[in-house]
Amino acid sequence: VLYNKKPCYDIVFQQSFDGLWEELQELGASEKKLCIVTDSRVDELYGAQVAELLEGKCCKIVKYAFPAGEENKNLETVKDVYRYLIEEGFDRKDMLLALGGGVTGDLTGFVAATYLRGIDFVQIPTTLLAQVDSSIGGKTGVDFDSYKNMVGAFKMPRLVYMNLSVLKTLEERQFYSGFAEVMKSALIKDALFYEWLIENMYEICEREPATLEEMVIRTCSIKKMVVEKDPTEQGDRALLNLGHTIGHAIEKAKNFELYHGECVALGTVAAAYISWKKEMLSMEEFYEIRDMFVPFYLPISVDDIDPQEILKLTKSDKKMEAGKIKFILLKKIGKAVIDRTVTDDEILAAIEEINFSE
Ligand code: NAD
Ligand code: ZN
């Protein structure tokens, strides 16, 4: 067994950054240099506040901010962070703090995995997507040429610190895009949570703090449970890819104009459609799942796609095994399964279902 350590770190939920130092202190931060890695937008909003909080408490606190955007999640930015850490004299006992969305977390985690063969890092996720998904599970990495997440490493953070109050400054589209991953988690593992999401629809859209807190905690618990059972994706972790097989294909075909969660919503509708056609879900369940995305401003159809192109892109995804696509389908709401029997025709029919021009 190459990888037999369970991910082991605290995930802390708070409504401010105030408790951050106490948590860091437990990791020995008083004796360390700390580098906040963040993007330009998050830096503007929260960079100074977090830096001030830590000022004078550790050996040294410095900050590296890169221009916000997926296009900067690459090896150029990684190199820049390496240079900065070398200039600032960071050694193996020092620590990085990833303050930002999934882009910041993935990039910082990759730097932490590779700088001096690995140094500690802490996730301080600030987007809904990062809080419920990317900050947990230890996948880190960057894009390479036109390939998403092509270069990376498994690297567990020492701590995930979530300040849920930062969700209020998220752009509308960004917020709902993250919500797609919440829906996905409920659909694959937790029917009761799915019911709860319907009941609390209004409070969620209003971003009512206590509701968001419960929502984030429940989604994180699902991700944590799945990932701990299967850290390197030999089995059940693949279930988290519900909606991602066709979703990624649409993301690419649309040149990343649609947000990730929007594509996940479309991909989930397609997967639910296939599940219905394979007589796993009833027709009522399919329509219910599809229509649940609508009040959360997520798309259930898309225009200007070429079904053949989406099929081709779907089949070129990483999730192929021995020539067969590993599809995640729904047996019912709250239970997903891995399926290797989905045919090209079934995929095409599902793409037609979400094709707006139909
Ligand atoms: P992002 O990090 O680019 O953040 C989106 C935008 O929101 C950025 O402009 C950012 O500056 C801004 N922002 C962040 N926090 C904010 C706040 N509190 N208020 C206002 N604006 C804020 O994108 P993302 O959607 O968080 O993450 C997407 C990335 O996550 C992708 O690169 C994807 O590959 C990766 N990802 C990784 C995993 C994993 O397991 N490692 C899982 C899912 C996604
Ligand atoms: Zn996703």
JSON list of N, CA, C and O in Angstrom, two decimals, residues 190-236:
[
{"chain": "A", "resi": 190, "resn": "ASP", "atom": "N", "xyz": [-27.32, 11.50, 0.67]},
{"chain": "A", "resi": 190, "resn": "ASP", "atom": "CA", "xyz": [-28.10, 11.90, 1.83]},
{"chain": "A", "resi": 190, "resn": "ASP", "atom": "C", "xyz": [-29.48, 12.46, 1.45]},
{"chain": "A", "resi": 190, "resn": "ASP", "atom": "O", "xyz": [-29.64, 13.66, 1.24]},
{"chain": "A", "resi": 191, "resn": "ALA", "atom": "N", "xyz": [-30.45, 11.56, 1.39]},
{"chain": "A", "resi": 191, "resn": "ALA", "atom": "CA", "xyz": [-31.81, 11.97, 0.99]},
{"chain": "A", "resi": 191, "resn": "ALA", "atom": "C", "xyz": [-32.42, 12.96, 1.99]},
{"chain": "A", "resi": 191, "resn": "ALA", "atom": "O", "xyz": [-33.16, 13.87, 1.60]},
{"chain": "A", "resi": 192, "resn": "LEU", "atom": "N", "xyz": [-32.11, 12.79, 3.28]},
{"chain": "A", "resi": 192, "resn": "LEU", "atom": "CA", "xyz": [-32.67, 13.70, 4.29]},
{"chain": "A", "resi": 192, "resn": "LEU", "atom": "C", "xyz": [-32.13, 15.11, 4.10]},
{"chain": "A", "resi": 192, "resn": "LEU", "atom": "O", "xyz": [-32.84, 16.10, 4.24]},
{"chain": "A", "resi": 193, "resn": "PHE", "atom": "N", "xyz": [-30.86, 15.20, 3.77]},
{"chain": "A", "resi": 193, "resn": "PHE", "atom": "CA", "xyz": [-30.24, 16.50, 3.49]},
{"chain": "A", "resi": 193, "resn": "PHE", "atom": "C", "xyz": [-30.87, 17.13, 2.25]},
{"chain": "A", "resi": 193, "resn": "PHE", "atom": "O", "xyz": [-31.14, 18.33, 2.21]},
{"chain": "A", "resi": 194, "resn": "TYR", "atom": "N", "xyz": [-31.17, 16.32, 1.27]},
{"chain": "A", "resi": 194, "resn": "TYR", "atom": "CA", "xyz": [-31.85, 16.80, 0.07]},
{"chain": "A", "resi": 194, "resn": "TYR", "atom": "C", "xyz": [-33.20, 17.43, 0.43]},
{"chain": "A", "resi": 194, "resn": "TYR", "atom": "O", "xyz": [-33.52, 18.54, -0.02]},
{"chain": "A", "resi": 195, "resn": "GLU", "atom": "N", "xyz": [-33.96, 16.75, 1.28]},
{"chain": "A", "resi": 195, "resn": "GLU", "atom": "CA", "xyz": [-35.24, 17.30, 1.74]},
{"chain": "A", "resi": 195, "resn": "GLU", "atom": "C", "xyz": [-35.03, 18.62, 2.47]},
{"chain": "A", "resi": 195, "resn": "GLU", "atom": "O", "xyz": [-35.78, 19.59, 2.28]},
{"chain": "A", "resi": 196, "resn": "TRP", "atom": "N", "xyz": [-34.01, 18.64, 3.29]},
{"chain": "A", "resi": 196, "resn": "TRP", "atom": "CA", "xyz": [-33.68, 19.85, 4.07]},
{"chain": "A", "resi": 196, "resn": "TRP", "atom": "C", "xyz": [-33.37, 21.02, 3.12]},
{"chain": "A", "resi": 196, "resn": "TRP", "atom": "O", "xyz": [-33.80, 22.16, 3.36]},
{"chain": "A", "resi": 197, "resn": "LEU", "atom": "N", "xyz": [-32.65, 20.74, 2.05]},
{"chain": "A", "resi": 197, "resn": "LEU", "atom": "CA", "xyz": [-32.32, 21.79, 1.08]},
{"chain": "A", "resi": 197, "resn": "LEU", "atom": "C", "xyz": [-33.58, 22.39, 0.46]},
{"chain": "A", "resi": 197, "resn": "LEU", "atom": "O", "xyz": [-33.69, 23.60, 0.27]},
{"chain": "A", "resi": 198, "resn": "ILE", "atom": "N", "xyz": [-34.54, 21.52, 0.15]},
{"chain": "A", "resi": 198, "resn": "ILE", "atom": "CA", "xyz": [-35.80, 22.01, -0.42]},
{"chain": "A", "resi": 198, "resn": "ILE", "atom": "C", "xyz": [-36.53, 22.89, 0.60]},
{"chain": "A", "resi": 198, "resn": "ILE", "atom": "O", "xyz": [-36.98, 23.99, 0.29]},
{"chain": "A", "resi": 199, "resn": "GLU", "atom": "N", "xyz": [-36.60, 22.38, 1.83]},
{"chain": "A", "resi": 199, "resn": "GLU", "atom": "CA", "xyz": [-37.31, 23.13, 2.87]},
{"chain": "A", "resi": 199, "resn": "GLU", "atom": "C", "xyz": [-36.66, 24.48, 3.15]},
{"chain": "A", "resi": 199, "resn": "GLU", "atom": "O", "xyz": [-37.34, 25.43, 3.54]},
{"chain": "A", "resi": 200, "resn": "ASN", "atom": "N", "xyz": [-35.35, 24.56, 2.99]},
{"chain": "A", "resi": 200, "resn": "ASN", "atom": "CA", "xyz": [-34.63, 25.79, 3.36]},
{"chain": "A", "resi": 200, "resn": "ASN", "atom": "C", "xyz": [-34.19, 26.62, 2.16]},
{"chain": "A", "resi": 200, "resn": "ASN", "atom": "O", "xyz": [-33.31, 27.47, 2.27]},
{"chain": "A", "resi": 201, "resn": "MET", "atom": "N", "xyz": [-34.84, 26.37, 1.05]},
{"chain": "A", "resi": 201, "resn": "MET", "atom": "CA", "xyz": [-34.49, 27.06, -0.20]},
{"chain": "A", "resi": 201, "resn": "MET", "atom": "C", "xyz": [-34.42, 28.58, -0.04]},
{"chain": "A", "resi": 201, "resn": "MET", "atom": "O", "xyz": [-33.46, 29.22, -0.44]},
{"chain": "A", "resi": 202, "resn": "TYR", "atom": "N", "xyz": [-35.44, 29.14, 0.58]},
{"chain": "A", "resi": 202, "resn": "TYR", "atom": "CA", "xyz": [-35.51, 30.59, 0.71]},
{"chain": "A", "resi": 202, "resn": "TYR", "atom": "C", "xyz": [-34.36, 31.13, 1.56]},
{"chain": "A", "resi": 202, "resn": "TYR", "atom": "O", "xyz": [-33.65, 32.06, 1.16]},
{"chain": "A", "resi": 203, "resn": "GLU", "atom": "N", "xyz": [-34.12, 30.50, 2.71]},
{"chain": "A", "resi": 203, "resn": "GLU", "atom": "CA", "xyz": [-33.04, 30.94, 3.61]},
{"chain": "A", "resi": 203, "resn": "GLU", "atom": "C", "xyz": [-31.68, 30.79, 2.95]},
{"chain": "A", "resi": 203, "resn": "GLU", "atom": "O", "xyz": [-30.79, 31.61, 3.16]},
{"chain": "A", "resi": 204, "resn": "ILE", "atom": "N", "xyz": [-31.53, 29.74, 2.16]},
{"chain": "A", "resi": 204, "resn": "ILE", "atom": "CA", "xyz": [-30.24, 29.55, 1.47]},
{"chain": "A", "resi": 204, "resn": "ILE", "atom": "C", "xyz": [-30.01, 30.69, 0.48]},
{"chain": "A", "resi": 204, "resn": "ILE", "atom": "O", "xyz": [-28.96, 31.31, 0.47]},
{"chain": "A", "resi": 205, "resn": "CYS", "atom": "N", "xyz": [-31.02, 30.97, -0.33]},
{"chain": "A", "resi": 205, "resn": "CYS", "atom": "CA", "xyz": [-30.87, 32.04, -1.33]},
{"chain": "A", "resi": 205, "resn": "CYS", "atom": "C", "xyz": [-30.67, 33.41, -0.66]},
{"chain": "A", "resi": 205, "resn": "CYS", "atom": "O", "xyz": [-29.98, 34.27, -1.20]},
{"chain": "A", "resi": 206, "resn": "GLU", "atom": "N", "xyz": [-31.26, 33.58, 0.52]},
{"chain": "A", "resi": 206, "resn": "GLU", "atom": "CA", "xyz": [-31.05, 34.82, 1.27]},
{"chain": "A", "resi": 206, "resn": "GLU", "atom": "C", "xyz": [-29.70, 34.84, 1.99]},
{"chain": "A", "resi": 206, "resn": "GLU", "atom": "O", "xyz": [-29.34, 35.82, 2.63]},
{"chain": "A", "resi": 207, "resn": "ARG", "atom": "N", "xyz": [-29.00, 33.73, 1.92]},
{"chain": "A", "resi": 207, "resn": "ARG", "atom": "CA", "xyz": [-27.73, 33.52, 2.62]},
{"chain": "A", "resi": 207, "resn": "ARG", "atom": "C", "xyz": [-27.86, 33.80, 4.11]},
{"chain": "A", "resi": 207, "resn": "ARG", "atom": "O", "xyz": [-27.04, 34.50, 4.73]},
{"chain": "A", "resi": 208, "resn": "GLU", "atom": "N", "xyz": [-28.87, 33.23, 4.68]},
{"chain": "A", "resi": 208, "resn": "GLU", "atom": "CA", "xyz": [-29.12, 33.37, 6.11]},
{"chain": "A", "resi": 208, "resn": "GLU", "atom": "C", "xyz": [-27.99, 32.63, 6.85]},
{"chain": "A", "resi": 208, "resn": "GLU", "atom": "O", "xyz": [-27.78, 31.43, 6.61]},
{"chain": "A", "resi": 209, "resn": "PRO", "atom": "N", "xyz": [-27.22, 33.32, 7.72]},
{"chain": "A", "resi": 209, "resn": "PRO", "atom": "CA", "xyz": [-25.99, 32.73, 8.27]},
{"chain": "A", "resi": 209, "resn": "PRO", "atom": "C", "xyz": [-26.15, 31.35, 8.92]},
{"chain": "A", "resi": 209, "resn": "PRO", "atom": "O", "xyz": [-25.36, 30.45, 8.62]},
{"chain": "A", "resi": 210, "resn": "ALA", "atom": "N", "xyz": [-27.15, 31.18, 9.78]},
{"chain": "A", "resi": 210, "resn": "ALA", "atom": "CA", "xyz": [-27.28, 29.89, 10.47]},
{"chain": "A", "resi": 210, "resn": "ALA", "atom": "C", "xyz": [-27.60, 28.77, 9.48]},
{"chain": "A", "resi": 210, "resn": "ALA", "atom": "O", "xyz": [-27.13, 27.63, 9.62]},
{"chain": "A", "resi": 211, "resn": "THR", "atom": "N", "xyz": [-28.40, 29.10, 8.46]},
{"chain": "A", "resi": 211, "resn": "THR", "atom": "CA", "xyz": [-28.75, 28.09, 7.45]},
{"chain": "A", "resi": 211, "resn": "THR", "atom": "C", "xyz": [-27.51, 27.71, 6.63]},
{"chain": "A", "resi": 211, "resn": "THR", "atom": "O", "xyz": [-27.25, 26.52, 6.39]},
{"chain": "A", "resi": 212, "resn": "LEU", "atom": "N", "xyz": [-26.75, 28.72, 6.22]},
{"chain": "A", "resi": 212, "resn": "LEU", "atom": "CA", "xyz": [-25.53, 28.42, 5.46]},
{"chain": "A", "resi": 212, "resn": "LEU", "atom": "C", "xyz": [-24.57, 27.59, 6.29]},
{"chain": "A", "resi": 212, "resn": "LEU", "atom": "O", "xyz": [-23.92, 26.67, 5.78]},
{"chain": "A", "resi": 213, "resn": "GLU", "atom": "N", "xyz": [-24.50, 27.90, 7.58]},
{"chain": "A", "resi": 213, "resn": "GLU", "atom": "CA", "xyz": [-23.59, 27.14, 8.44]},
{"chain": "A", "resi": 213, "resn": "GLU", "atom": "C", "xyz": [-23.98, 25.66, 8.45]},
{"chain": "A", "resi": 213, "resn": "GLU", "atom": "O", "xyz": [-23.13, 24.78, 8.23]},
{"chain": "A", "resi": 214, "resn": "GLU", "atom": "N", "xyz": [-25.25, 25.39, 8.66]},
{"chain": "A", "resi": 214, "resn": "GLU", "atom": "CA", "xyz": [-25.69, 23.99, 8.67]},
{"chain": "A", "resi": 214, "resn": "GLU", "atom": "C", "xyz": [-25.45, 23.33, 7.31]},
{"chain": "A", "resi": 214, "resn": "GLU", "atom": "O", "xyz": [-25.00, 22.20, 7.21]},
{"chain": "A", "resi": 215, "resn": "MET", "atom": "N", "xyz": [-25.73, 24.09, 6.26]},
{"chain": "A", "resi": 215, "resn": "MET", "atom": "CA", "xyz": [-25.57, 23.55, 4.91]},
{"chain": "A", "resi": 215, "resn": "MET", "atom": "C", "xyz": [-24.10, 23.19, 4.62]},
{"chain": "A", "resi": 215, "resn": "MET", "atom": "O", "xyz": [-23.80, 22.11, 4.11]},
{"chain": "A", "resi": 216, "resn": "VAL", "atom": "N", "xyz": [-23.20, 24.09, 4.97]},
{"chain": "A", "resi": 216, "resn": "VAL", "atom": "CA", "xyz": [-21.78, 23.84, 4.71]},
{"chain": "A", "resi": 216, "resn": "VAL", "atom": "C", "xyz": [-21.29, 22.67, 5.56]},
{"chain": "A", "resi": 216, "resn": "VAL", "atom": "O", "xyz": [-20.61, 21.77, 5.07]},
{"chain": "A", "resi": 217, "resn": "ILE", "atom": "N", "xyz": [-21.69, 22.65, 6.83]},
{"chain": "A", "resi": 217, "resn": "ILE", "atom": "CA", "xyz": [-21.23, 21.56, 7.70]},
{"chain": "A", "resi": 217, "resn": "ILE", "atom": "C", "xyz": [-21.72, 20.20, 7.19]},
{"chain": "A", "resi": 217, "resn": "ILE", "atom": "O", "xyz": [-20.95, 19.24, 7.10]},
{"chain": "A", "resi": 218, "resn": "ARG", "atom": "N", "xyz": [-22.99, 20.14, 6.78]},
{"chain": "A", "resi": 218, "resn": "ARG", "atom": "CA", "xyz": [-23.51, 18.85, 6.31]},
{"chain": "A", "resi": 218, "resn": "ARG", "atom": "C", "xyz": [-22.85, 18.41, 5.01]},
{"chain": "A", "resi": 218, "resn": "ARG", "atom": "O", "xyz": [-22.56, 17.23, 4.82]},
{"chain": "A", "resi": 219, "resn": "THR", "atom": "N", "xyz": [-22.58, 19.37, 4.13]},
{"chain": "A", "resi": 219, "resn": "THR", "atom": "CA", "xyz": [-21.92, 19.00, 2.87]},
{"chain": "A", "resi": 219, "resn": "THR", "atom": "C", "xyz": [-20.48, 18.54, 3.12]},
{"chain": "A", "resi": 219, "resn": "THR", "atom": "O", "xyz": [-20.02, 17.55, 2.55]},
{"chain": "A", "resi": 220, "resn": "CYS", "atom": "N", "xyz": [-19.79, 19.25, 4.01]},
{"chain": "A", "resi": 220, "resn": "CYS", "atom": "CA", "xyz": [-18.41, 18.87, 4.34]},
{"chain": "A", "resi": 220, "resn": "CYS", "atom": "C", "xyz": [-18.37, 17.48, 4.97]},
{"chain": "A", "resi": 220, "resn": "CYS", "atom": "O", "xyz": [-17.45, 16.71, 4.70]},
{"chain": "A", "resi": 221, "resn": "SER", "atom": "N", "xyz": [-19.35, 17.17, 5.80]},
{"chain": "A", "resi": 221, "resn": "SER", "atom": "CA", "xyz": [-19.35, 15.84, 6.43]},
{"chain": "A", "resi": 221, "resn": "SER", "atom": "C", "xyz": [-19.46, 14.75, 5.38]},
{"chain": "A", "resi": 221, "resn": "SER", "atom": "O", "xyz": [-18.81, 13.70, 5.50]},
{"chain": "A", "resi": 222, "resn": "ILE", "atom": "N", "xyz": [-20.28, 14.99, 4.37]},
{"chain": "A", "resi": 222, "resn": "ILE", "atom": "CA", "xyz": [-20.40, 13.98, 3.30]},
{"chain": "A", "resi": 222, "resn": "ILE", "atom": "C", "xyz": [-19.07, 13.82, 2.59]},
{"chain": "A", "resi": 222, "resn": "ILE", "atom": "O", "xyz": [-18.56, 12.72, 2.42]},
{"chain": "A", "resi": 223, "resn": "LYS", "atom": "N", "xyz": [-18.48, 14.95, 2.20]},
{"chain": "A", "resi": 223, "resn": "LYS", "atom": "CA", "xyz": [-17.21, 14.86, 1.47]},
{"chain": "A", "resi": 223, "resn": "LYS", "atom": "C", "xyz": [-16.14, 14.19, 2.32]},
{"chain": "A", "resi": 223, "resn": "LYS", "atom": "O", "xyz": [-15.40, 13.32, 1.85]},
{"chain": "A", "resi": 224, "resn": "LYS", "atom": "N", "xyz": [-16.08, 14.57, 3.59]},
{"chain": "A", "resi": 224, "resn": "LYS", "atom": "CA", "xyz": [-15.07, 14.04, 4.49]},
{"chain": "A", "resi": 224, "resn": "LYS", "atom": "C", "xyz": [-15.23, 12.52, 4.63]},
{"chain": "A", "resi": 224, "resn": "LYS", "atom": "O", "xyz": [-14.26, 11.76, 4.55]},
{"chain": "A", "resi": 225, "resn": "MET", "atom": "N", "xyz": [-16.46, 12.09, 4.81]},
{"chain": "A", "resi": 225, "resn": "MET", "atom": "CA", "xyz": [-16.73, 10.67, 4.99]},
{"chain": "A", "resi": 225, "resn": "MET", "atom": "C", "xyz": [-16.29, 9.88, 3.74]},
{"chain": "A", "resi": 225, "resn": "MET", "atom": "O", "xyz": [-15.58, 8.88, 3.84]},
{"chain": "A", "resi": 226, "resn": "VAL", "atom": "N", "xyz": [-16.68, 10.38, 2.58]},
{"chain": "A", "resi": 226, "resn": "VAL", "atom": "CA", "xyz": [-16.36, 9.67, 1.34]},
{"chain": "A", "resi": 226, "resn": "VAL", "atom": "C", "xyz": [-14.84, 9.62, 1.13]},
{"chain": "A", "resi": 226, "resn": "VAL", "atom": "O", "xyz": [-14.26, 8.58, 0.79]},
{"chain": "A", "resi": 227, "resn": "VAL", "atom": "N", "xyz": [-14.19, 10.76, 1.37]},
{"chain": "A", "resi": 227, "resn": "VAL", "atom": "CA", "xyz": [-12.76, 10.87, 1.09]},
{"chain": "A", "resi": 227, "resn": "VAL", "atom": "C", "xyz": [-11.94, 10.05, 2.08]},
{"chain": "A", "resi": 227, "resn": "VAL", "atom": "O", "xyz": [-10.94, 9.44, 1.72]},
{"chain": "A", "resi": 228, "resn": "GLU", "atom": "N", "xyz": [-12.39, 10.00, 3.33]},
{"chain": "A", "resi": 228, "resn": "GLU", "atom": "CA", "xyz": [-11.62, 9.24, 4.33]},
{"chain": "A", "resi": 228, "resn": "GLU", "atom": "C", "xyz": [-11.67, 7.75, 4.04]},
{"chain": "A", "resi": 228, "resn": "GLU", "atom": "O", "xyz": [-10.71, 7.03, 4.28]},
{"chain": "A", "resi": 229, "resn": "LYS", "atom": "N", "xyz": [-12.79, 7.31, 3.52]},
{"chain": "A", "resi": 229, "resn": "LYS", "atom": "CA", "xyz": [-12.92, 5.89, 3.17]},
{"chain": "A", "resi": 229, "resn": "LYS", "atom": "C", "xyz": [-12.04, 5.53, 1.99]},
{"chain": "A", "resi": 229, "resn": "LYS", "atom": "O", "xyz": [-11.62, 4.39, 1.83]},
{"chain": "A", "resi": 230, "resn": "ASP", "atom": "N", "xyz": [-11.79, 6.51, 1.12]},
{"chain": "A", "resi": 230, "resn": "ASP", "atom": "CA", "xyz": [-11.15, 6.21, -0.15]},
{"chain": "A", "resi": 230, "resn": "ASP", "atom": "C", "xyz": [-10.31, 7.40, -0.62]},
{"chain": "A", "resi": 230, "resn": "ASP", "atom": "O", "xyz": [-10.64, 8.06, -1.60]},
{"chain": "A", "resi": 231, "resn": "PRO", "atom": "N", "xyz": [-9.20, 7.68, 0.08]},
{"chain": "A", "resi": 231, "resn": "PRO", "atom": "CA", "xyz": [-8.44, 8.90, -0.19]},
{"chain": "A", "resi": 231, "resn": "PRO", "atom": "C", "xyz": [-7.94, 9.01, -1.63]},
{"chain": "A", "resi": 231, "resn": "PRO", "atom": "O", "xyz": [-7.86, 10.11, -2.18]},
{"chain": "A", "resi": 232, "resn": "THR", "atom": "N", "xyz": [-7.57, 7.89, -2.27]},
{"chain": "A", "resi": 232, "resn": "THR", "atom": "CA", "xyz": [-6.94, 8.01, -3.58]},
{"chain": "A", "resi": 232, "resn": "THR", "atom": "C", "xyz": [-7.85, 7.61, -4.74]},
{"chain": "A", "resi": 232, "resn": "THR", "atom": "O", "xyz": [-7.39, 7.34, -5.85]},
{"chain": "A", "resi": 233, "resn": "GLU", "atom": "N", "xyz": [-9.14, 7.58, -4.47]},
{"chain": "A", "resi": 233, "resn": "GLU", "atom": "CA", "xyz": [-10.13, 7.33, -5.52]},
{"chain": "A", "resi": 233, "resn": "GLU", "atom": "C", "xyz": [-10.01, 5.97, -6.18]},
{"chain": "A", "resi": 233, "resn": "GLU", "atom": "O", "xyz": [-10.01, 5.84, -7.39]},
{"chain": "A", "resi": 234, "resn": "GLN", "atom": "N", "xyz": [-9.90, 4.93, -5.34]},
{"chain": "A", "resi": 234, "resn": "GLN", "atom": "CA", "xyz": [-9.93, 3.56, -5.89]},
{"chain": "A", "resi": 234, "resn": "GLN", "atom": "C", "xyz": [-11.38, 3.10, -6.02]},
{"chain": "A", "resi": 234, "resn": "GLN", "atom": "O", "xyz": [-11.68, 2.21, -6.80]},
{"chain": "A", "resi": 235, "resn": "GLY", "atom": "N", "xyz": [-12.27, 3.70, -5.24]},
{"chain": "A", "resi": 235, "resn": "GLY", "atom": "CA", "xyz": [-13.66, 3.23, -5.25]},
{"chain": "A", "resi": 235, "resn": "GLY", "atom": "C", "xyz": [-14.67, 4.35, -5.10]},
{"chain": "A", "resi": 235, "resn": "GLY", "atom": "O", "xyz": [-14.87, 5.15, -6.00]},
{"chain": "A", "resi": 236, "resn": "ASP", "atom": "N", "xyz": [-15.25, 4.42, -3.88]},
{"chain": "A", "resi": 236, "resn": "ASP", "atom": "CA", "xyz": [-16.37, 5.32, -3.61]},
{"chain": "A", "resi": 236, "resn": "ASP", "atom": "C", "xyz": [-16.13, 6.80, -3.86]},
{"chain": "A", "resi": 236, "resn": "ASP", "atom": "O", "xyz": [-17.06, 7.55, -4.11]}
]
